[in-house]
Amino acid sequence: QVHLVESGGGLVQAGGSLRLSCAASGSIFSIDAMGWSRQAPGKQREFVARIESSGSTNYADSVKGRFTISRDNAKNTVYLQMNSLKPEDTAAYYCNVLARTAVATPLYSYWGQGTQVTVSS
């Protein structure tokens, strides 16, 4: 089993910055892609950013140029640096990883419990 722990959420004024972290632990053989999604009240969960094992990245149009995703493979940790935050960025942010727990086993998707980000105007 793979366990994800997110941290770094909080309350910030518009224009401010936050850095989210997500550390994976447990029976990890390898991690493929890592990413972040978010869900605002009354809305569906939406993709925010993703980083492949190669280091290539992909972002939602709404956060391009403001958010940066990165990873530390030695620590099995993914980060999301969020700058120029807007009230519409307010949501619960969820970490997601694709990982194998043993050699030659399928990739499974694991999710964290979420960390709240609130941006005041």
Coordinates of C-alpha atoms in Angstrom, one line a residue:
Q1 CA 0.0 0.0 0.0
V2 CA 1.1 3.6 -0.7
H3 CA 0.3 6.4 1.7
L4 CA 0.4 10.1 0.7
V5 CA 0.6 13.0 3.1
E6 CA 0.0 16.5 1.8
S7 CA 1.0 19.7 3.6
G8 CA 1.4 23.4 2.9
G9 CA -2.2 24.5 2.5
G10 CA -3.6 27.5 4.2
L11 CA -5.1 31.0 3.9
V12 CA -3.4 33.6 1.8
Q13 CA -4.3 36.9 0.2
A14 CA -4.8 37.3 -3.5
G15 CA -1.4 37.7 -5.2
G16 CA 0.3 35.7 -2.5
S17 CA 2.1 32.3 -2.7
L18 CA 1.9 28.9 -1.2
R19 CA 4.0 25.7 -1.7
L20 CA 2.3 22.4 -1.3
S21 CA 4.2 19.2 -0.6
C22 CA 3.1 15.6 -0.9
A23 CA 5.3 12.8 0.4
A24 CA 4.7 9.2 -0.6
S25 CA 5.5 6.3 1.7
G26 CA 4.8 2.6 2.2
S27 CA 5.5 -0.3 -0.1
I28 CA 6.8 1.6 -3.1
F29 CA 8.8 -0.1 -5.8
S30 CA 8.7 2.8 -8.2
I31 CA 6.7 5.9 -8.9
D32 CA 5.7 7.0 -12.4
A33 CA 3.8 10.2 -12.7
M34 CA 2.9 12.5 -9.8
G35 CA 0.4 15.3 -9.9
W36 CA -2.1 17.6 -8.3
S37 CA -5.8 18.1 -8.7
R38 CA -8.2 20.3 -6.9
Q39 CA -11.9 20.5 -6.0
A40 CA -13.8 23.6 -5.1
P41 CA -17.1 23.4 -3.2
G42 CA -19.9 22.4 -5.5
K43 CA -17.6 21.6 -8.4
Q44 CA -16.0 18.5 -9.8
R45 CA -12.4 17.7 -9.2
E46 CA -10.2 19.1 -11.9
F47 CA -6.6 18.5 -13.1
V48 CA -4.0 21.1 -12.0
A49 CA -0.6 19.8 -12.9
R50 CA 1.4 16.6 -13.6
I51 CA 5.0 15.6 -13.7
E52 CA 6.3 12.4 -15.4
S53 CA 9.2 10.3 -14.2
S54 CA 11.2 11.9 -17.0
G55 CA 10.6 15.4 -15.5
S56 CA 8.2 16.5 -18.3
T57 CA 5.3 18.6 -17.0
N58 CA 1.8 19.4 -18.0
Y59 CA -0.5 22.2 -16.6
A60 CA -4.1 23.2 -16.7
D61 CA -4.5 26.4 -18.7
S62 CA -5.9 28.2 -15.7
V63 CA -2.6 27.8 -13.8
K64 CA 0.0 28.0 -16.5
G65 CA 2.6 30.6 -15.8
R66 CA 1.6 30.8 -12.1
F67 CA 2.1 27.3 -10.7
T68 CA 5.2 25.1 -10.9
I69 CA 5.2 21.4 -10.2
S70 CA 8.5 19.6 -9.3
R71 CA 9.5 16.4 -7.7
D72 CA 12.3 14.9 -5.5
N73 CA 12.6 11.3 -6.5
A74 CA 15.0 10.5 -3.6
K75 CA 12.3 11.6 -1.2
N76 CA 9.3 10.4 -3.2
T77 CA 7.9 13.8 -2.9
V78 CA 6.1 16.1 -5.3
Y79 CA 5.7 19.9 -4.8
L80 CA 3.4 22.5 -6.2
Q81 CA 4.7 26.1 -6.0
M82 CA 1.7 28.4 -6.4
N83 CA 2.3 32.1 -7.1
S84 CA 0.0 35.0 -8.0
L85 CA -2.9 33.2 -6.3
K86 CA -6.4 34.2 -7.2
P87 CA -9.7 33.7 -5.2
E88 CA -10.7 31.2 -7.9
D89 CA -7.8 29.0 -6.8
T90 CA -9.6 28.3 -3.6
A91 CA -10.1 24.6 -3.3
A92 CA -9.0 21.4 -1.7
Y93 CA -5.9 20.2 -3.4
Y94 CA -5.2 16.5 -3.8
C95 CA -2.0 14.8 -4.6
N96 CA -2.0 11.8 -6.9
V97 CA 0.7 9.3 -7.8
L98 CA 1.0 6.4 -10.2
A99 CA 3.1 3.7 -8.5
R100 CA 4.1 0.1 -8.4
T101 CA 4.5 -1.8 -5.2
A102 CA 6.6 -4.5 -6.6
V103 CA 8.5 -5.4 -9.8
A104 CA 6.4 -6.3 -12.9
T105 CA 3.1 -5.3 -11.2
P106 CA 0.6 -2.9 -12.7
L107 CA 0.7 0.8 -11.9
Y108 CA -2.0 1.9 -9.5
S109 CA -3.3 5.4 -8.8
Y110 CA -3.1 6.6 -5.2
W111 CA -4.7 9.8 -3.8
G112 CA -3.9 11.9 -0.7
Q113 CA -6.5 13.2 1.7
G114 CA -6.3 16.8 0.4
T115 CA -5.1 20.1 1.8
Q116 CA -7.2 23.2 1.8
V117 CA -6.1 26.3 0.0
T118 CA -8.1 29.5 0.6
V119 CA -7.3 32.7 -1.3
S120 CA -9.0 35.9 0.0
S121 CA -9.7 38.9 -2.2

